[in-house]
């Protein structure tokens, strides 16, 4: 008797340090490749494709990444998460598994994604945060950064902040949240929420905002980059390890977070 | 011309994962050994002893460890911290350097130390916290744990929670703070502040409290262990990687934290 197939939504967290990013690449250790291999084992050995909500770069972390896949397995959702927890390596963990409508698509169904970029502003660096925050022991003019953030918020053409590899229909995105906050232990955090992000967009925004914060770029520079759509006018791409895909929101009660998540 | 010597207080942070603890051991990579080697380089090649406020075990982290040392160097405090930042490896960082009275003693002058023990209570483990928190996806009866914590607080004989290697004059310590809190992202944190800690004391307390929290030990067990002074009645020693030396308090304005710390 064959097992009927179903579509599952899989919520994941990973430490991106030792992954060559989300997307499968031949000969590389990728998150998507690791997920697909595990699902294929549980699905009777047939090749299974996992579609991710966002393609995180090499070295970028995720507190909540979402993928969907079609799988034929006798295990229910709870059995699947337990099996995935056993198969996955320590730097990739399942957070939830749930059966979703057959037409669910992790990327297309996402209403918004939130990325956070963390700074360690201590003078000599905090060894307990070095994997997850950029060491940036320089002054940050909060007034200038806040003003620059107000410029990028809203529906804008972000071509000037897109990586060169981008092949997309439109470079217009709606940034519903763009803020910078400081917390204890010399922590600084940028938060960006949007309906979608272009390749390297957050890292290019952060690299530019840090130049504004140090006074090396004027506040107006952000507007110039947006208007000119000229990537060469933006700041350097901030390093990957400070970036984390923190949260993805879906429409509808059934798809809200968390569902089968423990403890 | 010889350089006059002076005593410095050195505040440090480290990721304990790859250290065999604080104390120098032949052939092992220790925090004290790494600190003494760096200071000796800066002090013209003479052997320099660094006295730590607390001897953290292998794998235990520190957000604030304090050491003192006698050094003859032309560098002022600011020059020393910059030099140490350049010499130290990425998992050991200086946080502050200041010249202190010649009779300052990092351990003897400490009024209190605070240790935190972190739990990751998510079902399958959070890969972004696996180096710094114990994965403990089990129920925790907060009422029972809180009551047990009230039993250990105060001036008590902690012989029942001391590691067998302890050679100390007295096993009486005053625990001025003993609490357990839960935060977002399934985090649980034990905080212990005392005038001093016995070998393995925090890890034995946590191991026992987790058994109370799961209902495998009664709340009264804590009192029994204290009264009997019998280590064999306590729970297992909790793993090192969840433990962090978070804060050390000294008397007096000059020694308060932070001083030359950046940014």
Short mmCIF file of C-alpha atoms in Angstrom, two decimals:
data_model
loop_
_atom_site.label_atom_id
_atom_site.label_comp_id
_atom_site.label_asym_id
_atom_site.label_seq_id
_atom_site.Cartn_x
_atom_site.Cartn_y
_atom_site.Cartn_z
CA UNK A 1 0.00 0.00 0.00
CA UNK A 2 1.41 3.38 -0.91
CA UNK A 3 1.42 6.16 1.65
CA UNK A 4 -0.58 9.25 0.61
CA UNK A 5 1.51 12.37 0.12
CA UNK A 6 0.91 15.70 1.85
CA UNK A 7 2.42 19.16 1.94
CA UNK A 8 4.19 20.16 5.14
CA UNK A 9 5.37 23.47 6.40
CA UNK A 10 8.69 23.18 8.21
CA UNK A 11 9.96 25.92 10.53
CA UNK A 12 13.71 25.90 11.03
CA UNK A 13 16.48 27.64 12.95
CA UNK A 14 20.13 27.52 12.03
CA UNK A 15 23.56 28.83 12.86
CA UNK A 16 24.71 29.89 9.40
CA UNK A 17 28.43 29.94 10.25
CA UNK A 18 29.21 26.59 8.65
CA UNK A 19 26.61 26.64 5.85
CA UNK A 20 27.19 27.96 2.34
CA UNK A 21 23.80 29.64 2.61
CA UNK A 22 20.28 28.33 2.03
CA UNK A 23 20.33 27.42 -1.63
CA UNK A 24 21.59 24.05 -2.91
CA UNK A 25 24.98 24.28 -4.58
CA UNK A 26 26.90 21.26 -5.85
CA UNK A 27 29.61 20.11 -3.47
CA UNK A 28 28.65 22.64 -0.77
CA UNK A 29 27.03 22.17 2.64
CA UNK A 30 23.81 24.15 2.33
CA UNK A 31 20.70 24.37 4.52
CA UNK A 32 18.36 23.46 1.68
CA UNK A 33 20.53 20.49 0.73
CA UNK A 34 20.63 19.26 4.33
CA UNK A 35 16.84 19.62 4.68
CA UNK A 36 16.11 17.89 1.37
CA UNK A 37 18.42 15.00 2.22
CA UNK A 38 16.71 14.45 5.58
CA UNK A 39 13.20 14.67 4.08
CA UNK A 40 14.17 12.26 1.31
CA UNK A 41 15.28 9.74 3.91
CA UNK A 42 11.95 10.07 5.71
CA UNK A 43 10.00 10.00 2.45
CA UNK A 44 11.18 6.58 1.38
CA UNK A 45 14.24 7.63 -0.56
CA UNK A 46 12.57 9.65 -3.32
CA UNK A 47 14.07 13.06 -4.04
CA UNK A 48 12.15 15.78 -2.16
CA UNK A 49 12.38 19.48 -2.97
CA UNK A 50 12.15 22.00 -0.11
CA UNK A 51 11.14 25.54 -1.04
CA UNK A 52 12.42 28.17 1.38
CA UNK A 53 10.74 31.48 2.22
CA UNK A 54 14.04 33.34 1.92
CA UNK A 55 17.43 32.54 0.43
CA UNK A 56 19.84 33.44 3.19
CA UNK A 57 23.45 34.01 2.15
CA UNK A 58 26.44 32.02 3.36
CA UNK A 59 27.04 32.80 7.03
CA UNK A 60 23.61 34.34 7.66
CA UNK A 61 21.65 32.84 10.57
CA UNK A 62 17.96 32.09 10.98
CA UNK A 63 15.86 32.09 14.09
CA UNK A 64 12.82 31.32 11.93
CA UNK A 65 13.17 30.15 8.37
CA UNK A 66 10.16 28.47 6.74
CA UNK A 67 10.18 25.83 4.01
CA UNK A 68 7.50 23.69 2.42
CA UNK A 69 7.81 20.25 0.88
CA UNK A 70 5.64 17.45 -0.46
CA UNK A 71 6.25 14.23 1.40
CA UNK A 72 4.75 10.75 1.60
CA UNK A 73 5.39 9.44 5.09
CA UNK A 74 3.54 7.33 7.64
CA UNK A 75 4.80 9.70 10.35
CA UNK A 76 2.39 12.37 11.54
CA UNK A 77 3.62 15.95 12.09
CA UNK A 78 4.82 15.17 15.58
CA UNK A 79 6.64 12.07 14.39
CA UNK A 80 8.25 14.04 11.58
CA UNK A 81 9.63 16.75 13.86
CA UNK A 82 11.08 14.13 16.21
CA UNK A 83 12.67 12.29 13.26
CA UNK A 84 14.08 15.53 11.78
CA UNK A 85 15.49 16.53 15.20
CA UNK A 86 17.33 13.20 15.24
CA UNK A 87 18.63 13.46 11.65
CA UNK A 88 19.56 17.16 11.45
CA UNK A 89 23.02 18.29 12.63
CA UNK A 90 23.34 20.46 15.79
CA UNK A 91 23.58 23.71 13.82
CA UNK A 92 20.24 23.11 12.06
CA UNK A 93 17.15 22.44 14.16
CA UNK A 94 13.49 21.92 13.34
CA UNK A 95 11.15 24.23 15.26
CA UNK A 96 7.77 23.09 13.99
CA UNK A 97 6.17 20.79 11.44
CA UNK A 98 2.58 21.08 10.31
CA UNK A 99 0.48 19.74 7.46
CA UNK A 100 -0.71 22.59 5.24
CA UNK A 101 -2.99 22.91 2.19
CA UNK A 102 -1.44 21.33 -0.92
CA UNK A 103 -1.02 24.73 -2.58
CA UNK A 104 0.90 26.34 0.31
CA UNK A 105 4.09 28.00 -0.89
CA UNK A 106 6.54 29.14 1.80
CA UNK A 107 7.81 32.16 -0.12
CA UNK A 108 4.69 33.24 -1.99
CA UNK A 109 2.40 32.89 1.03
CA UNK A 110 4.67 34.95 3.30
CA UNK A 111 3.16 38.33 4.17
CA UNK A 112 6.33 39.73 5.67
CA UNK A 113 9.81 38.81 6.79
CA UNK A 114 11.86 40.38 9.56
CA UNK A 115 15.63 40.46 9.52
CA UNK A 116 17.76 41.68 12.39
CA UNK A 117 21.35 42.85 12.14
CA UNK A 118 23.23 42.82 15.44
CA UNK A 119 26.18 44.97 16.46
CA UNK A 120 28.61 44.40 19.31
CA UNK A 121 29.69 47.93 20.23
CA UNK A 122 32.09 46.96 23.02
CA UNK A 123 35.61 48.28 22.68
CA UNK A 124 37.47 44.99 22.30
CA UNK A 125 34.65 42.65 21.25
CA UNK A 126 32.49 40.27 23.26
CA UNK A 127 33.63 36.66 22.72
CA UNK A 128 30.14 35.40 23.64
CA UNK A 129 28.58 37.28 20.72
CA UNK A 130 31.29 37.11 18.06
CA UNK A 131 29.43 34.52 15.97
CA UNK A 132 26.19 36.53 15.83
CA UNK A 133 27.08 40.21 15.90
CA UNK A 134 29.38 42.52 13.97
CA UNK A 135 32.05 44.03 16.19
CA UNK A 136 31.61 47.76 15.55
CA UNK A 137 33.36 49.81 18.26
CA UNK A 138 32.71 53.15 16.56
CA UNK A 139 30.45 56.05 17.42
CA UNK A 140 26.90 55.90 16.06
CA UNK A 141 25.08 59.20 15.61
CA UNK A 142 21.60 57.96 16.46
CA UNK A 143 19.87 61.10 15.24
CA UNK A 144 21.45 60.74 11.80
CA UNK A 145 20.75 57.00 11.65
CA UNK A 146 17.12 57.46 12.71
CA UNK A 147 16.63 60.11 10.04
CA UNK A 148 18.22 57.87 7.40
CA UNK A 149 15.95 55.01 8.51
CA UNK A 150 12.90 57.22 7.99
CA UNK A 151 14.09 57.76 4.42
CA UNK A 152 14.23 54.05 3.61
CA UNK A 153 10.93 53.11 5.25
CA UNK A 154 7.87 52.72 3.05
CA UNK A 155 7.34 51.65 -0.54
CA UNK A 156 10.59 52.42 -2.37
CA UNK A 157 12.73 51.26 -5.26
CA UNK A 158 15.70 49.57 -3.58
CA UNK A 159 17.76 48.98 -6.74
CA UNK A 160 20.58 51.04 -5.21
CA UNK A 161 20.81 48.57 -2.34
CA UNK A 162 20.49 45.35 -4.38
CA UNK A 163 23.38 42.97 -4.92
CA UNK A 164 24.59 42.72 -8.49
CA UNK A 165 23.41 39.10 -8.78
CA UNK A 166 19.74 40.11 -8.46
CA UNK A 167 17.46 38.94 -11.27
CA UNK A 168 14.03 40.13 -10.25
CA UNK A 169 11.00 41.56 -12.00
CA UNK A 170 10.87 44.62 -9.81
CA UNK A 171 13.20 46.20 -7.27
CA UNK A 172 10.33 47.95 -5.48
CA UNK A 173 9.72 46.70 -1.94
CA UNK A 174 7.69 47.95 1.02
CA UNK A 175 9.73 48.33 4.18
CA UNK A 176 7.10 48.42 6.94
CA UNK A 177 9.66 48.55 9.75
CA UNK A 178 13.15 50.03 9.77
CA UNK A 179 14.67 50.85 13.14
CA UNK A 180 17.82 50.90 15.19
CA UNK A 181 17.91 50.26 18.93
CA UNK A 182 20.61 49.99 21.56
CA UNK A 183 20.46 47.67 24.55
CA UNK A 184 22.59 46.72 27.52
CA UNK A 185 26.00 45.11 27.04
CA UNK A 186 26.84 47.51 24.20
CA UNK A 187 24.38 45.86 21.86
CA UNK A 188 23.00 47.60 18.77
CA UNK A 189 20.25 46.06 16.64
CA UNK A 190 18.81 47.02 13.26
CA UNK A 191 15.36 45.59 12.50
CA UNK A 192 13.90 45.50 9.00
CA UNK A 193 10.49 44.11 8.09
CA UNK A 194 9.30 44.02 4.48
CA UNK A 195 7.10 42.13 2.07
CA UNK A 196 10.30 40.90 0.48
CA UNK A 197 14.00 41.66 0.30
CA UNK A 198 16.39 41.94 -2.62
CA UNK A 199 19.68 40.06 -2.67
CA UNK A 200 22.09 41.65 -0.12
CA UNK A 201 19.56 44.40 0.58
CA UNK A 202 19.76 44.32 4.38
CA UNK A 203 23.54 44.04 4.44
CA UNK A 204 23.88 46.93 1.99
CA UNK A 205 21.44 49.04 4.02
CA UNK A 206 23.35 48.31 7.23
CA UNK A 207 26.74 48.99 5.62
CA UNK A 208 25.43 52.34 4.43
CA UNK A 209 23.72 53.24 7.72
CA UNK A 210 26.92 52.54 9.66
CA UNK A 211 28.74 55.03 7.41
CA UNK A 212 25.98 57.56 8.14
CA UNK A 213 26.31 56.78 11.87
CA UNK A 214 30.07 57.43 11.79
CA UNK A 215 29.58 60.68 9.92
CA UNK A 216 31.35 59.48 6.79
CA UNK A 217 28.13 59.71 4.74
CA UNK A 218 25.63 62.53 5.09
CA UNK A 219 22.06 61.72 6.09
CA UNK A 220 20.96 62.70 2.57
CA UNK A 221 23.12 59.98 1.07
CA UNK A 222 20.37 57.40 1.61
CA UNK A 223 17.94 59.45 -0.49
CA UNK A 224 20.59 59.91 -3.17
CA UNK A 225 21.18 56.15 -3.39
CA UNK A 226 17.44 55.47 -3.57
CA UNK A 227 16.88 58.15 -6.24
CA UNK A 228 19.92 57.27 -8.35
CA UNK A 229 19.33 53.49 -8.06
CA UNK A 230 23.14 53.36 -8.17
CA UNK A 231 24.64 50.58 -6.06
CA UNK A 232 28.13 52.09 -6.30
CA UNK A 233 26.98 55.01 -4.15
CA UNK A 234 25.96 52.75 -1.23
CA UNK A 235 28.25 51.75 1.61
CA UNK A 236 30.06 48.42 1.86
CA UNK A 237 28.03 45.23 2.25
CA UNK A 238 28.01 44.51 6.00
CA UNK A 239 29.45 41.06 6.91
CA UNK A 240 27.04 38.11 6.86
CA UNK A 241 27.50 36.90 10.45
CA UNK A 242 25.64 39.87 12.02
CA UNK A 243 22.48 39.07 10.05
CA UNK A 244 19.64 36.82 11.16
CA UNK A 245 16.30 35.98 9.55
CA UNK A 246 14.22 36.42 12.68
CA UNK A 247 10.56 36.03 11.77
CA UNK A 248 8.21 35.28 8.89
CA UNK A 249 4.54 36.15 9.06
CA UNK A 250 1.81 34.26 7.17
CA UNK A 251 -1.79 35.15 6.68
CA UNK A 252 -4.46 33.11 8.40
CA UNK A 253 -4.94 31.55 11.76
CA UNK A 254 -3.97 28.03 10.73
CA UNK A 255 -0.55 29.18 9.60
CA UNK A 256 0.28 31.37 12.55
CA UNK A 257 3.28 30.63 14.69
CA UNK A 258 3.76 28.45 16.73
CA UNK A 259 1.64 25.34 16.16
CA UNK A 260 3.20 21.97 16.97
CA UNK A 261 6.22 23.60 18.53
CA UNK A 262 7.20 22.25 21.95
CA UNK A 263 8.15 21.97 24.72
CA UNK B 1 66.39 52.87 33.01
CA UNK B 2 64.06 50.32 34.49
CA UNK B 3 60.32 50.79 34.21
CA UNK B 4 58.53 51.01 37.58
CA UNK B 5 56.12 48.17 38.28
CA UNK B 6 52.46 48.59 39.13
CA UNK B 7 49.48 46.40 39.94
CA UNK B 8 46.72 46.29 37.34
CA UNK B 9 43.21 45.00 37.50
CA UNK B 10 42.21 43.27 34.28
CA UNK B 11 38.55 42.61 33.41
CA UNK B 12 38.04 39.80 30.93
CA UNK B 13 35.35 37.99 28.97
CA UNK B 14 35.73 34.58 27.39
CA UNK B 15 33.97 31.82 25.56
CA UNK B 16 34.99 28.85 27.67
CA UNK B 17 34.24 26.22 25.01
CA UNK B 18 37.84 25.73 23.94
CA UNK B 19 39.57 26.45 27.26
CA UNK B 20 40.46 23.83 29.89
CA UNK B 21 39.15 26.27 32.51
CA UNK B 22 40.78 29.23 34.24
CA UNK B 23 43.62 27.62 36.12
CA UNK B 24 47.02 26.92 34.56
CA UNK B 25 47.56 23.24 33.80
CA UNK B 26 50.65 21.91 32.02
CA UNK B 27 50.04 21.20 28.35
CA UNK B 28 46.50 22.61 28.42
CA UNK B 29 45.03 25.77 26.89
CA UNK B 30 43.79 27.69 29.92
CA UNK B 31 42.56 31.25 30.39
CA UNK B 32 45.08 32.02 33.14
CA UNK B 33 47.91 30.60 31.02
CA UNK B 34 46.87 32.68 28.00
CA UNK B 35 46.60 35.84 30.12
CA UNK B 36 49.97 35.29 31.83
CA UNK B 37 51.70 34.64 28.51
CA UNK B 38 50.34 37.89 27.04
CA UNK B 39 51.24 39.94 30.13
CA UNK B 40 54.74 38.46 30.18
CA UNK B 41 55.23 39.56 26.58
CA UNK B 42 54.15 43.09 27.49
CA UNK B 43 56.19 43.08 30.69
CA UNK B 44 59.53 42.57 29.01
CA UNK B 45 59.59 38.79 29.05
CA UNK B 46 59.61 38.21 32.81
CA UNK B 47 57.14 35.63 34.13
CA UNK B 48 53.96 37.36 35.36
CA UNK B 49 51.37 35.72 37.60
CA UNK B 50 47.70 36.61 37.12
CA UNK B 51 45.39 35.97 40.07
CA UNK B 52 41.78 35.37 39.07
CA UNK B 53 38.71 36.21 41.14
CA UNK B 54 37.14 32.84 40.39
CA UNK B 55 38.42 29.56 38.99
CA UNK B 56 35.96 28.71 36.28
CA UNK B 57 35.85 25.06 35.16
CA UNK B 58 36.60 23.80 31.68
CA UNK B 59 33.81 24.91 29.33
CA UNK B 60 32.42 27.61 31.66
CA UNK B 61 32.10 31.09 30.14
CA UNK B 62 32.72 34.53 31.61
CA UNK B 63 31.09 37.81 30.78
CA UNK B 64 33.15 39.42 33.55
CA UNK B 65 36.12 37.69 35.08
CA UNK B 66 38.62 39.81 37.02
CA UNK B 67 42.34 39.19 37.47
CA UNK B 68 45.16 41.19 38.98
CA UNK B 69 48.84 41.17 38.09
CA UNK B 70 52.04 43.06 38.80
CA UNK B 71 53.56 44.42 35.63
CA UNK B 72 56.39 46.74 34.63
CA UNK B 73 55.44 48.34 31.35
CA UNK B 74 55.81 51.71 29.68
CA UNK B 75 52.25 51.38 28.38
CA UNK B 76 49.54 53.19 30.30
CA UNK B 77 46.21 51.44 31.04
CA UNK B 78 44.78 52.43 27.69
CA UNK B 79 47.88 51.21 25.87
CA UNK B 80 47.77 47.92 27.76
CA UNK B 81 44.16 47.17 26.85
CA UNK B 82 44.87 47.89 23.18
CA UNK B 83 47.94 45.64 23.28
CA UNK B 84 46.07 42.84 25.04
CA UNK B 85 43.21 43.11 22.52
CA UNK B 86 45.78 42.58 19.77
CA UNK B 87 47.54 39.65 21.49
CA UNK B 88 44.57 37.74 22.93
CA UNK B 89 42.76 35.17 20.76
CA UNK B 90 39.16 35.86 19.59
CA UNK B 91 37.60 33.75 22.36
CA UNK B 92 39.31 35.78 25.12
CA UNK B 93 38.85 39.55 25.18
CA UNK B 94 39.99 42.28 27.56
CA UNK B 95 37.15 44.49 28.80
CA UNK B 96 39.03 46.95 31.01
CA UNK B 97 42.46 47.62 32.42
CA UNK B 98 43.12 49.94 35.35
CA UNK B 99 45.98 50.59 37.74
CA UNK B 100 44.99 49.64 41.29
CA UNK B 101 46.61 49.88 44.74
CA UNK B 102 49.57 47.51 45.08
CA UNK B 103 47.72 45.36 47.62
CA UNK B 104 44.63 44.78 45.45
CA UNK B 105 43.75 41.07 45.23
CA UNK B 106 41.12 40.11 42.64
CA UNK B 107 39.67 37.25 44.67
CA UNK B 108 40.05 38.57 48.22
CA UNK B 109 38.74 42.04 47.38
CA UNK B 110 35.62 40.73 45.64
CA UNK B 111 32.47 41.43 47.62
CA UNK B 112 30.25 39.18 45.54
CA UNK B 113 30.15 37.17 42.35
CA UNK B 114 27.15 36.44 40.17
CA UNK B 115 26.85 33.31 38.08
CA UNK B 116 24.08 32.67 35.58
CA UNK B 117 23.03 29.28 34.29
CA UNK B 118 21.05 29.40 31.05
CA UNK B 119 18.51 26.88 29.77
CA UNK B 120 17.19 26.50 26.26
CA UNK B 121 13.72 25.07 26.80
CA UNK B 122 12.76 24.78 23.12
CA UNK B 123 11.65 21.35 21.99
CA UNK B 124 14.45 20.57 19.54
CA UNK B 125 17.14 23.01 20.67
CA UNK B 126 18.07 26.48 19.40
CA UNK B 127 21.26 26.31 17.30
CA UNK B 128 21.98 29.97 18.06
CA UNK B 129 22.23 29.26 21.79
CA UNK B 130 23.71 25.75 21.88
CA UNK B 131 27.15 26.98 23.01
CA UNK B 132 25.79 28.97 25.96
CA UNK B 133 22.67 27.24 27.24
CA UNK B 134 21.73 23.73 28.33
CA UNK B 135 19.04 22.23 26.13
CA UNK B 136 16.40 21.20 28.65
CA UNK B 137 13.05 20.54 26.91
CA UNK B 138 11.34 19.27 30.05
CA UNK B 139 8.61 20.71 32.24
CA UNK B 140 9.76 22.97 35.07
CA UNK B 141 7.43 23.31 38.05
CA UNK B 142 8.17 26.93 38.88
CA UNK B 143 6.43 26.84 42.23
CA UNK B 144 8.57 23.93 43.39
CA UNK B 145 11.77 25.48 42.01
CA UNK B 146 11.02 28.84 43.63
CA UNK B 147 10.41 27.17 46.97
CA UNK B 148 13.65 25.17 46.66
CA UNK B 149 15.51 28.39 45.80
CA UNK B 150 14.19 30.00 48.98
CA UNK B 151 15.71 27.08 50.90
CA UNK B 152 19.21 27.61 49.49
CA UNK B 153 19.25 31.40 49.87
CA UNK B 154 21.01 32.91 52.86
CA UNK B 155 23.97 31.84 54.95
CA UNK B 156 24.19 28.06 54.67
CA UNK B 157 26.64 25.18 54.72
CA UNK B 158 26.87 24.08 51.10
CA UNK B 159 29.04 20.98 51.68
CA UNK B 160 26.29 18.86 50.11
CA UNK B 161 26.65 20.82 46.86
CA UNK B 162 30.47 20.97 46.75
CA UNK B 163 32.54 19.00 44.26
CA UNK B 164 34.72 16.30 45.77
CA UNK B 165 37.92 18.16 44.83
CA UNK B 166 37.16 21.02 47.23
CA UNK B 167 39.87 21.81 49.76
CA UNK B 168 38.53 24.80 51.67
CA UNK B 169 38.56 25.98 55.27
CA UNK B 170 34.81 26.30 55.44
CA UNK B 171 31.90 25.24 53.26
CA UNK B 172 29.65 27.99 54.61
CA UNK B 173 28.68 30.62 52.03
CA UNK B 174 26.09 33.39 51.89
CA UNK B 175 23.85 33.21 48.85
CA UNK B 176 22.35 36.71 48.62
CA UNK B 177 20.49 36.01 45.37
CA UNK B 178 19.03 32.74 44.11
CA UNK B 179 16.34 32.96 41.46
CA UNK B 180 14.93 31.40 38.35
CA UNK B 181 13.30 33.37 35.55
CA UNK B 182 11.84 32.57 32.16
CA UNK B 183 12.04 34.85 29.15
CA UNK B 184 10.97 34.86 25.50
CA UNK B 185 12.35 32.31 23.06
CA UNK B 186 11.97 29.51 25.64
CA UNK B 187 14.82 30.81 27.75
CA UNK B 188 15.24 29.89 31.41
CA UNK B 189 17.91 31.51 33.60
CA UNK B 190 19.14 30.72 37.09
CA UNK B 191 20.97 33.56 38.85
CA UNK B 192 23.15 33.03 41.92
CA UNK B 193 25.02 35.75 43.77
CA UNK B 194 27.23 34.93 46.76
CA UNK B 195 30.30 36.08 48.65
CA UNK B 196 32.00 33.00 47.24
CA UNK B 197 31.24 29.68 45.61
CA UNK B 198 32.53 26.17 46.26
CA UNK B 199 33.88 24.00 43.48
CA UNK B 200 30.98 22.85 41.22
CA UNK B 201 28.48 24.50 43.60
CA UNK B 202 26.36 26.26 40.97
CA UNK B 203 26.30 23.28 38.63
CA UNK B 204 25.32 20.95 41.48
CA UNK B 205 22.59 23.35 42.61
CA UNK B 206 21.24 23.61 39.04
CA UNK B 207 21.38 19.84 38.50
CA UNK B 208 19.40 19.36 41.70
CA UNK B 209 16.90 22.15 40.98
CA UNK B 210 16.16 20.71 37.54
CA UNK B 211 15.29 17.40 39.20
CA UNK B 212 12.97 19.28 41.57
CA UNK B 213 11.46 21.11 38.58
CA UNK B 214 10.73 17.82 36.80
CA UNK B 215 9.18 16.35 39.93
CA UNK B 216 11.84 13.67 40.34
CA UNK B 217 13.02 15.20 43.63
CA UNK B 218 10.67 16.63 46.24
CA UNK B 219 11.01 20.27 47.23
CA UNK B 220 12.28 19.13 50.63
CA UNK B 221 15.23 17.37 49.01
CA UNK B 222 17.20 20.64 48.96
CA UNK B 223 16.89 20.98 52.73
CA UNK B 224 17.88 17.33 53.18
CA UNK B 225 21.04 17.82 51.10
CA UNK B 226 21.94 20.98 53.03
CA UNK B 227 21.30 19.34 56.41
CA UNK B 228 23.04 16.05 55.61
CA UNK B 229 26.01 17.76 53.87
CA UNK B 230 25.93 14.61 51.70
CA UNK B 231 26.90 15.24 48.08
CA UNK B 232 25.58 11.84 46.99
CA UNK B 233 22.03 13.01 47.72
CA UNK B 234 22.27 15.96 45.29
CA UNK B 235 21.32 15.81 41.61
CA UNK B 236 23.78 15.39 38.75
CA UNK B 237 26.30 18.17 38.08
CA UNK B 238 24.75 20.27 35.28
CA UNK B 239 26.95 20.54 32.15
CA UNK B 240 29.57 23.31 32.08
CA UNK B 241 28.47 25.09 28.90
CA UNK B 242 25.27 26.55 30.43
CA UNK B 243 27.25 28.37 33.12
CA UNK B 244 28.64 31.89 32.89
CA UNK B 245 30.46 34.06 35.43
CA UNK B 246 28.45 37.21 34.81
CA UNK B 247 29.53 39.85 37.29
CA UNK B 248 31.94 40.54 40.15
CA UNK B 249 31.37 43.38 42.58
CA UNK B 250 34.16 45.20 44.42
CA UNK B 251 33.93 47.65 47.24
CA UNK B 252 34.81 51.27 46.65
CA UNK B 253 34.26 53.79 43.94
CA UNK B 254 37.68 53.42 42.31
CA UNK B 255 37.11 49.75 41.68
CA UNK B 256 33.58 49.99 40.36
CA UNK B 257 32.74 48.82 36.89
CA UNK B 258 33.38 50.04 34.22
CA UNK B 259 36.39 52.34 34.22
CA UNK B 260 38.56 52.42 31.10
CA UNK B 261 36.11 50.28 29.19
CA UNK B 262 35.18 51.61 25.75
CA UNK B 263 33.85 52.40 23.28
#
